[in-house]
Amino acid sequence: MSPVLHSSARQLADELSGGNGSWVVGPLKGYHHETYVLSLPGKTRVVKIREPRGEILWFDRRCFRSEEELLCALSGYISRIPGIIDMAGMRVQGFIEGEVLPMRRWTGSRVPDVVFDQIVDLFRQMVPITPDMLAVERRCERYDRPENGDCDGFLERLIVFMENHVYHRNRAEFGPIFEGLGIGDEAFDQLRKSVSGLVERDFCLLHADLHRNNFILDPLDQLWAIDWELAMMGDPLYDLATHLYLMRYPADQERRMAQEWSRAVHRVRPRGASGWEQDLERILDFKRAQSVFTDVIRVSLSLREGRDGSGCSPVRLLSATRKLQSILAAAAGPLGLTEVPSRSRIAAALVR
């Protein structure tokens, strides 16, 4: 019988636990990383040991080389983020005890004021943090970083990443599906026309992935923000748009979040909120377009792999078709689609 091969994250967790498997929990559910939680008896330290999954597709542009290095640099600026602990000469993240927001049984997509107000406060804490304040190694080269305030340039870099690293890089495998849905190279030309002309805003730190599973409420109902791997420096309005797009607030709470965000940002750095009312919808259009390219691939892979063993069953295919039709309808304007593909057309493209 062949020996069981463990990931380096699992091997490190076993090593730090002294081989006591009861101290290790995992792997935890997560797309980007294989993660284990290590509890050390007699000590207050509960830490996360993790490593990037090698087989996944990355759909997001990353700015900082090390999330742990960034979290160290943010200590003292952001109040409730994972702490960093040195174990055997290695930096690991402390584990936040609590529940992610979807585990709380609230009504619909509305969040209570105790959570809402803390999210606004998190935005307020990020706005003063500028690129020159953090001595953290970056992934992107200097020529690939727009000048402060160049919000058009900032969004263009995200479009270039999506065009090159999501669409063209996966075109050999998924090109026929995009073609079947009526999406080609011209969609990016139309997208650039749809979102250009943004007002200049002062750049600051962005989390860039603030959704319900990246918020943890501890037993005292204090909100913690986790998973800072996609953090970047850029247009603060992009962080709000991403948050609104991912959170799916009810309409009245979405409006309130935008207004509270603008007040909080304006008090700290007025130029960070310039023109937000006219630009928010443009950036949301970018998020809608981005979702088309990422979700077409993700949905196709989920059907192919059949993670629950059902494969491309009629039920799964119908669910995937409905999801993609909704996403395509939302992005039809910014992508210049003359018509939204019918469900039968989407299903045929997925089956092929």
Phi, psi and omega in degrees: 000134181290144178293149178285126180264122179258152176293164178295329178295316179293319179298319179293319178299317178296320181295314181291335179273359182070024179083006179274099184298336181291344179274352184247130177240132177144181005287144177281158178291132179180145184278312189278332188228153165265119191234139175234146176254128183244120177251130182251110181303144179082358180229157181273001186275124170236120189233163175254130173248125183209165175211151179297142174287129185283338189264359186272163174265135177263125183251000186236140178287129181251146187253315185259143183289326186227120176296322180295320178296320178296315181298323175299316182292333182275351178300126183098341176261316180250129192285318186233087175226162180301136174279162180248131183240138177270120179231117180054040179077011182239136177277125177229157182274140172290148181268130181271118178283129179157200182231139172289158188304321181298342180281342177279134186269077175262168182280120176059216184266000180286141175249148181290161183300327182297330177276314182306311183295326180287330175293316177301319180294326176297315175302317181299324180287331182281329186302321181287348186275111183253164184305324183287350183273345186243116176271073184235135182295135182256153175278316186283146178287161183299324181293343183263012181245115180298152176294152179308129179094344182279079184290327174298315179296322178299312181291327177298321179296325177289323177293317179299318179298313181298319181293314186275315189265344177253306185282299184292322181296330182253012186293323182301324183269320188248000180306315181300328178291314178300317179298320179296336179266000179081026182246124179223193182302327183296341179297326180288325175297316179294321180298317180299321178294324184289328188251000184283162178092027180288148176289151176286133176225146178294133180285156176204184177290135175238139171284316173073009178204044185275088176239179190298327181279354176256011172244132177240132173260122179278177183301341179263011182064028172270137185267130178243139177257125182241178177055075181264017186295331181266008180301150180205173172256131181174204184294118181299332180293334177297323179294318178296313182300316178299316179299312180297319182296320184278330185281331181055051175297156165297157190304317183292324180284330175296315178298318180296319180298316180299318181291316179294322177299313183297321179295315182296316181292317182297325179293326183272314183210093187309320182289350177285342181248008183303133173064020187296326183294323181277338185262341185301315182295326178296316181289325174297325175298321176298316180298322178295319178293317179303320182298328179300310186290322181284318186283332174300317180290314181297316180295318179299316180295320181295324178290319182294317185280333181054063188304330181263010177089355184272348180060212181270065180286160179304322181294314179294320179295319179296317179297316180296320181296315179298317181298312182292325178296321178296317180294318179294322179296319181293329184260005184302317181296300182297334179268356178070031178285127181288334176207152176274126181304143177290164179297323180295323178292319179295316180298319179297319179296319180293318180295319179297000000 
